[in-house]
Amino acid sequence: MCTKDLFSRPATTPHRLSEATFYLPGFALRNEASLLIDIARVLEQSPLRHMQTPGGFTMSVAMSNCGELGWVSDRKGYRYTTMDPLTNAPWPALPPCMQQLATEAAALCGFAGFMPDACLINRYAPGTRMSLHQDKNEQDFSAPIVSVSLGVDAVFQLGGLQRSDKPLRMGLQHGDVVVWGGEDRLRFHGVLPIKPQQHPLTGADRINLTFRKAG
Ligand code: SIN
Ligand code: FE2
């Protein structure tokens, strides 16, 4: 179910970036093969698509979801749904290996018992970015956000609680995990435009998973 990679690294100690924000370098490398298989299976059922913003623009990042709830954006706004509007079927179930990764990462950072019910899958092609935003469509801000980076490198922007706070820039590589919760739960964050590069497992793309307790 959750195959550990043959050359898996020893357990990572989280680096505490602030009161309740943690960086776990390479934490997801322990099951990278299982993860990529799980993601491919999810995307066969609920394919990546470019959603519309409420203002009528097309998002450059392609998205899909798995879990009981999925994040969607369209002309009506941002929200979570139980059904994939593209397929009119429920979002694919959260694969146990993915859930376990998120729960374990959260626990290492002091968020014991984190049970995500939503996982947003973002695919960044070269040149795409995600502007600074807060994750605030969830019901329950007591649960953290667990973010897993796969594929090519990115520069992550970790802002403060105000949009005007100058963001910290940090490089994120394949397998890196970032967790923010508690008093940092509503930190602004974003991703700078992805530079053209190649990764042996994802080609030119970056894949990001964000696990949330949305309902
Ligand atoms: C997100 O905030 O949904 C994605 C963040 C990332 O891609 O690292
Ligand atoms: Fe986000």
Coordinates of N, CA and C and ligand atoms in Angstrom, one line a residue:
M1 N 0.8 -1.2 0.0 CA 0.0 0.0 0.0 C 0.9 1.2 0.0
C2 N 1.8 1.3 0.9 CA 2.6 2.5 1.0 C 4.1 2.1 1.0
T3 N 4.5 1.7 -0.2 CA 5.9 1.2 -0.3 C 6.9 2.2 0.0
K4 N 7.8 1.8 0.9 CA 9.0 2.6 1.3 C 10.0 2.4 0.2
D5 N 10.6 3.5 -0.3 CA 11.6 3.3 -1.3 C 12.8 2.6 -0.8
L6 N 13.5 1.9 -1.6 CA 14.6 1.0 -1.2 C 15.7 1.9 -0.5
F7 N 16.0 3.0 -1.1 CA 17.1 3.8 -0.6 C 16.5 5.0 0.2
S8 N 15.4 4.7 1.0 CA 14.8 5.8 1.7 C 15.7 6.4 2.7
R9 N 15.6 7.7 2.9 CA 16.5 8.5 3.8 C 16.0 8.3 5.2
P10 N 16.9 8.5 6.2 CA 16.4 8.4 7.6 C 15.4 9.5 7.8
A11 N 14.7 9.3 8.9 CA 13.6 10.3 9.3 C 14.2 11.7 9.4
T12 N 13.4 12.6 8.8 CA 13.8 14.0 8.9 C 13.4 14.7 10.2
T13 N 14.2 15.6 10.6 CA 13.8 16.4 11.8 C 13.3 17.7 11.2
P14 N 12.1 18.1 11.6 CA 11.6 19.4 11.0 C 12.4 20.6 11.4
H15 N 12.6 21.5 10.4 CA 13.3 22.7 10.7 C 12.2 23.7 11.1
R16 N 12.3 24.3 12.2 CA 11.2 25.3 12.6 C 11.5 26.6 12.0
L17 N 10.6 27.1 11.1 CA 10.9 28.4 10.4 C 10.3 29.6 11.2
S18 N 9.3 29.3 12.0 CA 8.7 30.3 12.9 C 7.9 29.5 13.9
E19 N 7.1 30.2 14.7 CA 6.3 29.6 15.7 C 5.6 28.3 15.3
A20 N 4.9 28.3 14.2 CA 4.1 27.1 13.8 C 4.3 26.9 12.3
T21 N 5.5 27.1 11.7 CA 5.8 26.8 10.3 C 7.0 25.9 10.3
F22 N 6.9 24.8 9.6 CA 8.0 23.9 9.6 C 8.4 23.4 8.2
Y23 N 9.7 23.2 8.0 CA 10.2 22.7 6.7 C 10.8 21.3 6.9
L24 N 10.4 20.3 6.2 CA 10.9 19.0 6.3 C 11.5 18.6 5.0
P25 N 12.8 18.9 4.8 CA 13.5 18.6 3.6 C 13.5 17.1 3.2
G26 N 13.0 16.8 2.0 CA 13.1 15.4 1.6 C 12.1 14.4 2.3
F27 N 11.2 14.9 3.1 CA 10.4 14.0 3.8 C 9.5 13.1 2.9
A28 N 9.1 13.5 1.8 CA 8.3 12.7 0.9 C 9.1 11.8 0.0
L29 N 10.4 11.8 0.1 CA 11.2 10.9 -0.7 C 11.1 9.4 -0.3
R30 N 10.7 9.3 1.0 CA 10.5 7.9 1.5 C 9.5 7.1 0.7
N31 N 8.5 7.7 0.1 CA 7.5 7.0 -0.7 C 7.3 7.7 -2.0
E32 N 8.3 8.2 -2.6 CA 8.1 9.0 -3.9 C 7.4 8.1 -5.0
A33 N 7.9 6.9 -5.1 CA 7.3 6.0 -6.2 C 5.8 5.8 -5.9
S34 N 5.4 5.4 -4.7 CA 4.0 5.2 -4.4 C 3.2 6.4 -4.6
L35 N 3.8 7.5 -4.2 CA 3.1 8.8 -4.3 C 2.8 9.1 -5.8
L36 N 3.8 9.0 -6.7 CA 3.6 9.3 -8.1 C 2.6 8.4 -8.7
I37 N 2.6 7.1 -8.3 CA 1.6 6.2 -8.8 C 0.2 6.6 -8.4
D38 N 0.1 6.9 -7.1 CA -1.2 7.3 -6.5 C -1.8 8.5 -7.3
I39 N -0.9 9.5 -7.5 CA -1.3 10.7 -8.2 C -1.8 10.4 -9.6
A40 N -1.0 9.6 -10.3 CA -1.4 9.2 -11.7 C -2.8 8.6 -11.7
R41 N -3.1 7.7 -10.7 CA -4.4 7.0 -10.6 C -5.5 8.0 -10.4
V42 N -5.2 8.9 -9.5 CA -6.2 10.0 -9.2 C -6.5 10.8 -10.4
L43 N -5.5 11.1 -11.2 CA -5.7 12.0 -12.3 C -6.3 11.3 -13.5
E44 N -6.3 10.0 -13.5 CA -7.0 9.2 -14.5 C -8.5 9.4 -14.3
Q45 N -8.9 9.5 -13.0 CA -10.3 9.6 -12.7 C -10.8 11.1 -12.8
S46 N -10.0 12.0 -12.2 CA -10.3 13.4 -12.2 C -9.1 14.2 -12.8
P47 N -9.2 14.4 -14.1 CA -8.0 15.0 -14.7 C -7.7 16.4 -14.3
L48 N -6.4 16.8 -14.5 CA -6.0 18.1 -14.3 C -6.8 19.0 -15.2
R49 N -7.1 20.2 -14.7 CA -7.8 21.2 -15.6 C -7.5 22.6 -15.1
H50 N -7.7 23.6 -16.0 CA -7.4 25.0 -15.7 C -8.7 25.6 -15.3
M51 N -8.9 25.9 -14.0 CA -10.1 26.5 -13.5 C -10.2 28.0 -13.8
Q52 N -11.4 28.5 -13.8 CA -11.7 29.9 -14.0 C -11.7 30.6 -12.7
T53 N -11.1 31.8 -12.6 CA -11.2 32.6 -11.4 C -12.6 33.3 -11.4
P54 N -13.0 33.7 -10.2 CA -14.3 34.5 -10.1 C -14.3 35.7 -11.0
G55 N -13.1 36.2 -11.3 CA -13.1 37.4 -12.2 C -13.0 37.0 -13.7
G56 N -13.1 35.7 -14.0 CA -13.2 35.3 -15.4 C -11.9 35.0 -16.1
F57 N -10.8 35.0 -15.3 CA -9.5 34.6 -15.9 C -9.3 33.1 -15.8
T58 N -8.4 32.5 -16.6 CA -8.1 31.1 -16.5 C -6.9 30.9 -15.7
M59 N -6.9 30.1 -14.7 CA -5.7 29.9 -13.9 C -4.6 29.2 -14.7
S60 N -3.3 29.6 -14.5 CA -2.3 29.0 -15.3 C -1.9 27.7 -14.7
V61 N -2.0 27.5 -13.4 CA -1.7 26.2 -12.7 C -2.9 25.3 -13.0
A62 N -2.6 24.1 -13.4 CA -3.7 23.1 -13.7 C -3.9 22.3 -12.3
M63 N -5.2 22.0 -12.1 CA -5.6 21.5 -10.7 C -6.5 20.3 -10.8
S64 N -6.4 19.5 -9.8 CA -7.4 18.5 -9.5 C -7.4 18.2 -8.0
N65 N -8.2 17.3 -7.5 CA -8.3 17.0 -6.1 C -8.5 15.5 -5.9
C66 N -8.2 15.1 -4.7 CA -8.7 13.8 -4.2 C -9.1 14.0 -2.7
G67 N -9.9 13.1 -2.2 CA -10.4 13.3 -0.8 C -11.9 13.5 -0.9
E68 N -12.5 13.5 0.3 CA -14.0 13.7 0.4 C -14.4 15.1 -0.3
L69 N -13.5 16.0 -0.1 CA -13.8 17.4 -0.6 C -12.7 17.8 -1.6
G70 N -13.1 18.6 -2.6 CA -12.1 19.2 -3.5 C -12.3 20.7 -3.6
W71 N -11.2 21.4 -3.8 CA -11.2 22.8 -3.9 C -11.5 23.2 -5.3
V72 N -12.5 24.1 -5.6 CA -12.8 24.5 -6.9 C -12.9 26.0 -7.0
S73 N -12.6 26.6 -8.2 CA -12.8 28.0 -8.4 C -13.6 28.1 -9.8
D74 N -14.6 29.0 -9.8 CA -15.3 29.3 -11.0 C -15.9 30.7 -10.9
R75 N -16.7 31.0 -11.8 CA -17.3 32.4 -11.8 C -18.0 32.7 -10.5
K76 N -18.5 31.6 -9.8 CA -19.3 31.8 -8.6 C -18.4 32.0 -7.4
G77 N -17.1 31.7 -7.5 CA -16.2 31.9 -6.3 C -15.3 30.7 -6.1
Y78 N -14.7 30.7 -4.9 CA -13.8 29.6 -4.4 C -14.6 28.8 -3.4
R79 N -14.6 27.5 -3.5 CA -15.2 26.7 -2.5 C -14.8 25.3 -2.5
Y80 N -15.3 24.5 -1.6 CA -15.0 23.0 -1.6 C -16.3 22.3 -2.1
T81 N -16.2 21.3 -2.9 CA -17.3 20.5 -3.4 C -17.0 19.0 -3.1
T82 N -18.1 18.2 -3.0 CA -17.9 16.8 -2.9 C -17.8 16.1 -4.2
M83 N -18.3 16.8 -5.3 CA -18.3 16.2 -6.6 C -17.4 17.0 -7.5
D84 N -16.7 16.3 -8.4 CA -15.9 17.0 -9.4 C -16.8 17.6 -10.5
P85 N -16.8 18.9 -10.7 CA -17.7 19.4 -11.7 C -17.3 19.0 -13.1
L86 N -16.1 18.5 -13.3 CA -15.7 18.1 -14.7 C -16.3 16.7 -15.0
T87 N -16.4 15.8 -14.0 CA -16.8 14.5 -14.3 C -18.2 14.2 -13.7
N88 N -18.7 15.1 -12.9 CA -20.0 14.9 -12.2 C -20.0 13.7 -11.3
A89 N -18.8 13.2 -10.9 CA -18.7 12.1 -10.0 C -17.9 12.6 -8.7
P90 N -18.0 11.9 -7.6 CA -17.3 12.3 -6.4 C -15.8 12.4 -6.8
W91 N -15.1 13.2 -6.1 CA -13.6 13.3 -6.2 C -13.0 11.9 -5.9
P92 N -12.0 11.5 -6.5 CA -11.3 10.2 -6.1 C -11.0 10.2 -4.6
A93 N -11.0 9.0 -4.0 CA -10.7 8.9 -2.6 C -9.2 9.3 -2.4
L94 N -8.9 9.7 -1.2 CA -7.6 10.1 -0.8 C -6.8 8.8 -0.6
P95 N -5.8 8.5 -1.5 CA -5.1 7.2 -1.3 C -4.4 7.1 0.1
P96 N -4.5 6.0 0.7 CA -4.0 5.8 2.1 C -2.6 6.2 2.3
C97 N -1.7 6.0 1.3 CA -0.3 6.3 1.4 C -0.1 7.9 1.4
M98 N -1.0 8.6 0.7 CA -0.9 10.0 0.7 C -1.4 10.6 2.0
Q99 N -2.5 10.0 2.5 CA -3.0 10.4 3.8 C -2.0 10.2 4.9
Q100 N -1.3 9.0 4.9 CA -0.4 8.7 5.9 C 0.8 9.6 5.9
L101 N 1.3 10.0 4.7 CA 2.4 10.9 4.6 C 2.0 12.3 5.3
A102 N 0.8 12.8 5.0 CA 0.4 14.1 5.5 C 0.2 14.0 7.0
T103 N -0.4 12.9 7.5 CA -0.6 12.7 8.9 C 0.7 12.7 9.7
E104 N 1.7 11.9 9.1 CA 3.0 11.8 9.8 C 3.8 13.1 9.8
A105 N 3.7 13.8 8.6 CA 4.5 15.1 8.6 C 3.9 16.0 9.6
A106 N 2.6 16.1 9.7 CA 1.9 17.0 10.6 C 2.3 16.6 12.1
A107 N 2.3 15.3 12.4 CA 2.6 14.9 13.7 C 4.0 15.3 14.1
L108 N 4.9 15.2 13.2 CA 6.3 15.5 13.5 C 6.4 17.0 13.9
C109 N 5.5 17.8 13.4 CA 5.5 19.2 13.6 C 4.6 19.6 14.8
G110 N 4.1 18.6 15.5 CA 3.3 18.9 16.7 C 1.8 19.0 16.4
F111 N 1.3 18.6 15.2 CA -0.1 18.6 14.9 C -0.6 17.1 14.9
A112 N -0.7 16.5 16.1 CA -1.1 15.1 16.2 C -2.5 15.0 15.7
G113 N -2.8 13.8 15.1 CA -4.2 13.5 14.7 C -4.7 14.2 13.5
F114 N -3.8 14.8 12.7 CA -4.3 15.5 11.5 C -4.8 14.5 10.5
M115 N -6.1 14.7 10.1 CA -6.8 13.8 9.2 C -7.3 14.7 8.0
P116 N -6.5 14.8 6.9 CA -7.0 15.6 5.8 C -8.2 15.0 5.2
D117 N -9.1 15.8 4.7 CA -10.3 15.4 3.9 C -10.2 15.9 2.5
A118 N -9.1 16.6 2.2 CA -9.0 17.2 0.9 C -7.5 17.3 0.6
C119 N -7.2 17.0 -0.7 CA -5.9 17.2 -1.2 C -6.0 17.8 -2.6
L120 N -5.5 19.1 -2.6 CA -5.4 19.8 -3.9 C -4.2 19.4 -4.6
I121 N -4.3 19.0 -5.9 CA -3.1 18.7 -6.7 C -2.9 19.8 -7.7
N122 N -1.8 20.5 -7.6 CA -1.4 21.6 -8.5 C -0.3 21.1 -9.5
R123 N -0.5 21.4 -10.7 CA 0.6 21.1 -11.7 C 1.1 22.5 -12.3
Y124 N 2.4 22.7 -12.1 CA 3.0 24.0 -12.6 C 3.8 23.6 -13.8
A125 N 3.5 24.1 -15.0 CA 4.3 24.0 -16.2 C 5.4 25.1 -16.1
P126 N 6.4 25.0 -16.9 CA 7.4 26.1 -16.9 C 6.7 27.5 -17.1
G127 N 7.2 28.5 -16.3 CA 6.6 29.8 -16.4 C 5.4 30.1 -15.6
T128 N 4.8 29.1 -15.0 CA 3.6 29.3 -14.2 C 3.9 29.6 -12.8
R129 N 3.0 30.4 -12.2 CA 3.3 30.9 -10.8 C 2.0 30.8 -10.0
M130 N 2.1 31.0 -8.7 CA 0.8 31.2 -7.9 C 1.0 32.4 -7.1
S131 N 0.1 33.4 -7.3 CA 0.3 34.6 -6.5 C 0.0 34.5 -5.1
L132 N 0.5 35.4 -4.3 CA 0.3 35.3 -2.8 C -1.1 35.2 -2.4
H133 N -1.5 34.3 -1.6 CA -2.8 34.1 -1.1 C -2.8 33.4 0.2
Q134 N -4.0 33.4 0.9 CA -4.2 32.7 2.1 C -5.1 31.5 1.8
D135 N -4.9 30.4 2.5 CA -5.8 29.2 2.3 C -6.9 29.5 3.4
K136 N -8.0 29.9 3.0 CA -9.1 30.3 4.0 C -10.5 29.9 3.6
N137 N -10.6 28.9 2.7 CA -11.9 28.4 2.4 C -12.3 27.2 3.2
E138 N -11.4 26.8 4.2 CA -11.6 25.7 5.0 C -12.5 26.1 6.2
Q139 N -13.2 25.1 6.8 CA -14.1 25.4 7.9 C -13.3 25.6 9.2
D140 N -12.2 24.9 9.3 CA -11.6 24.7 10.5 C -10.1 25.1 10.4
F141 N -9.8 26.2 11.0 CA -8.4 26.7 10.9 C -7.5 26.1 12.0
S142 N -8.0 25.2 12.8 CA -7.2 24.6 13.8 C -6.3 23.5 13.2
A143 N -6.7 23.0 12.1 CA -5.9 22.0 11.4 C -4.8 22.7 10.5
P144 N -3.6 22.1 10.4 CA -2.6 22.7 9.6 C -2.8 22.5 8.1
I145 N -1.9 23.1 7.3 CA -1.8 22.8 5.9 C -0.5 22.0 5.7
V146 N -0.5 20.9 5.0 CA 0.7 20.2 4.7 C 0.9 20.2 3.2
S147 N 2.0 20.8 2.8 CA 2.3 21.0 1.4 C 3.5 20.1 1.0
V148 N 3.3 19.3 -0.1 CA 4.4 18.4 -0.6 C 4.8 18.8 -2.0
S149 N 6.1 19.0 -2.2 CA 6.6 19.4 -3.5 C 7.2 18.2 -4.2
L150 N 6.8 18.1 -5.5 CA 7.4 17.0 -6.3 C 7.8 17.6 -7.7
G151 N 8.8 16.9 -8.3 CA 9.2 17.4 -9.6 C 10.2 18.5 -9.5
V152 N 10.2 19.4 -10.5 CA 11.2 20.4 -10.6 C 11.2 21.4 -9.5
D153 N 12.3 22.1 -9.3 CA 12.4 23.1 -8.2 C 11.5 24.3 -8.3
A154 N 11.2 24.8 -7.1 CA 10.4 26.1 -7.1 C 10.9 27.0 -6.1
V155 N 10.6 28.3 -6.2 CA 10.9 29.2 -5.2 C 9.5 29.6 -4.5
F156 N 9.4 29.2 -3.2 CA 8.2 29.3 -2.5 C 8.3 30.7 -1.7
Q157 N 7.2 31.4 -1.7 CA 7.2 32.7 -1.0 C 6.3 32.4 0.3
L158 N 6.9 32.7 1.4 CA 6.2 32.5 2.7 C 6.1 33.8 3.3
G159 N 4.9 34.4 3.2 CA 4.6 35.7 3.7 C 4.1 35.6 5.2
G160 N 3.6 36.8 5.6 CA 3.1 36.8 7.0 C 1.6 36.8 7.0
L161 N 1.0 37.3 8.0 CA -0.5 37.3 8.1 C -1.1 38.5 7.4
Q162 N -0.3 39.4 7.0 CA -0.8 40.6 6.3 C -0.2 40.5 4.8
R163 N -1.0 40.8 3.9 CA -0.5 40.8 2.5 C 0.7 41.6 2.3
S164 N 0.8 42.7 3.1 CA 1.9 43.6 2.9 C 3.2 43.1 3.5
D165 N 3.2 42.0 4.3 CA 4.4 41.5 5.0 C 5.3 41.0 3.9
K166 N 6.6 41.4 4.0 CA 7.6 40.9 3.0 C 7.8 39.4 3.1
P167 N 7.5 38.7 1.9 CA 7.6 37.2 2.0 C 9.1 36.8 2.1
L168 N 9.3 35.7 2.8 CA 10.6 35.0 2.8 C 10.6 34.1 1.6
R169 N 11.7 34.0 0.9 CA 11.8 33.1 -0.3 C 12.6 31.9 0.1
M170 N 12.0 30.7 -0.2 CA 12.8 29.5 0.0 C 12.7 28.6 -1.2
G171 N 13.8 27.9 -1.5 CA 13.8 26.9 -2.6 C 13.1 25.7 -2.1
L172 N 12.2 25.1 -2.9 CA 11.6 23.8 -2.6 C 12.0 22.8 -3.7
Q173 N 12.4 21.7 -3.3 CA 12.8 20.6 -4.2 C 11.9 19.4 -4.1
H174 N 12.1 18.5 -5.1 CA 11.4 17.3 -5.1 C 11.4 16.6 -3.7
G175 N 10.3 16.3 -3.1 CA 10.3 15.6 -1.8 C 10.2 16.5 -0.6
D176 N 10.3 17.8 -0.8 CA 10.3 18.6 0.4 C 8.8 18.8 0.8
V177 N 8.7 19.0 2.2 CA 7.3 19.2 2.8 C 7.4 20.4 3.6
V178 N 6.4 21.3 3.5 CA 6.2 22.4 4.4 C 4.9 22.3 5.1
V179 N 4.9 22.6 6.4 CA 3.7 22.5 7.3 C 3.5 23.8 8.0
W180 N 2.3 24.4 7.8 CA 2.0 25.6 8.6 C 0.6 25.5 9.3
G181 N 0.5 25.9 10.5 CA -0.7 25.8 11.2 C -0.7 26.7 12.4
G182 N -1.6 26.4 13.4 CA -1.7 27.2 14.6 C -1.8 28.7 14.2
E183 N -0.9 29.5 14.9 CA -1.0 30.9 14.7 C -0.5 31.3 13.3
D184 N 0.2 30.4 12.6 CA 0.7 30.7 11.2 C -0.3 30.2 10.1
R185 N -1.4 29.6 10.5 CA -2.3 28.9 9.6 C -2.7 29.8 8.4
L186 N -2.9 31.1 8.7 CA -3.4 32.0 7.6 C -2.3 32.8 7.0
R187 N -1.0 32.3 7.0 CA 0.1 33.0 6.4 C -0.2 33.1 4.9
F188 N 0.2 34.2 4.3 CA 0.2 34.3 2.8 C 1.3 33.5 2.3
H189 N 1.1 32.9 1.1 CA 2.1 32.1 0.5 C 1.9 32.1 -1.0
G190 N 2.9 31.8 -1.8 CA 2.8 31.7 -3.2 C 4.0 31.1 -3.8
V191 N 4.0 31.0 -5.1 CA 5.2 30.3 -5.8 C 5.6 31.3 -7.0
L192 N 6.9 31.5 -7.1 CA 7.4 32.4 -8.2 C 7.4 31.6 -9.5
P193 N 7.4 32.2 -10.6 CA 7.4 31.5 -11.9 C 8.4 30.4 -12.0
I194 N 8.0 29.2 -12.4 CA 8.8 28.0 -12.4 C 9.8 28.2 -13.6
K195 N 11.1 28.0 -13.3 CA 12.1 28.1 -14.4 C 12.1 26.8 -15.2
P196 N 12.5 27.0 -16.5 CA 12.6 25.7 -17.3 C 13.6 24.8 -16.8
Q197 N 13.3 23.6 -16.5 CA 14.2 22.6 -16.0 C 13.6 21.2 -16.3
Q198 N 14.4 20.2 -16.0 CA 13.9 18.8 -16.2 C 14.0 18.0 -14.9
H199 N 13.1 17.2 -14.6 CA 13.2 16.3 -13.5 C 13.0 14.9 -14.0
P200 N 13.8 13.9 -13.6 CA 13.6 12.6 -14.2 C 12.2 12.0 -14.0
L201 N 11.5 12.4 -13.0 CA 10.2 11.7 -12.8 C 9.0 12.5 -13.3
T202 N 9.2 13.8 -13.5 CA 8.0 14.7 -13.9 C 8.3 15.5 -15.1
G203 N 9.4 15.3 -15.8 CA 9.7 16.2 -16.9 C 9.9 17.6 -16.5
A204 N 9.3 18.5 -17.2 CA 9.4 20.0 -16.9 C 8.5 20.5 -15.8
D205 N 7.7 19.6 -15.3 CA 6.6 20.1 -14.4 C 7.0 20.0 -12.9
R206 N 6.3 20.8 -12.2 CA 6.3 20.7 -10.7 C 4.9 20.3 -10.3
I207 N 4.8 19.4 -9.4 CA 3.5 19.0 -8.8 C 3.5 19.3 -7.3
N208 N 2.5 20.0 -6.9 CA 2.4 20.3 -5.4 C 1.1 19.7 -4.9
L209 N 1.2 19.1 -3.7 CA 0.0 18.5 -3.1 C -0.2 19.4 -1.8
T210 N -1.4 19.9 -1.6 CA -1.7 20.5 -0.3 C -2.8 19.8 0.3
F211 N -2.5 19.3 1.5 CA -3.5 18.5 2.3 C -4.1 19.5 3.3
R212 N -5.5 19.4 3.3 CA -6.2 20.3 4.2 C -7.3 19.5 5.0
K213 N -7.7 20.1 6.1 CA -9.0 19.6 6.7 C -9.9 20.7 6.3
A214 N -10.8 20.4 5.3 CA -11.6 21.5 4.8 C -13.0 21.5 5.3
G215 N -13.5 20.3 5.7 CA -14.9 20.3 6.2 C -15.1 20.3 7.7
Ligands
SIN1 C1 -1.0 26.3 -2.9 O1 -0.9 27.2 -2.1 O2 -2.1 25.8 -3.2 C2 0.2 25.7 -3.6 C3 1.5 26.0 -3.0 C4 2.6 25.4 -3.7 O3 2.5 25.1 -4.9 O4 3.7 25.2 -3.2
FE2_2 FE -2.4 27.9 -0.8

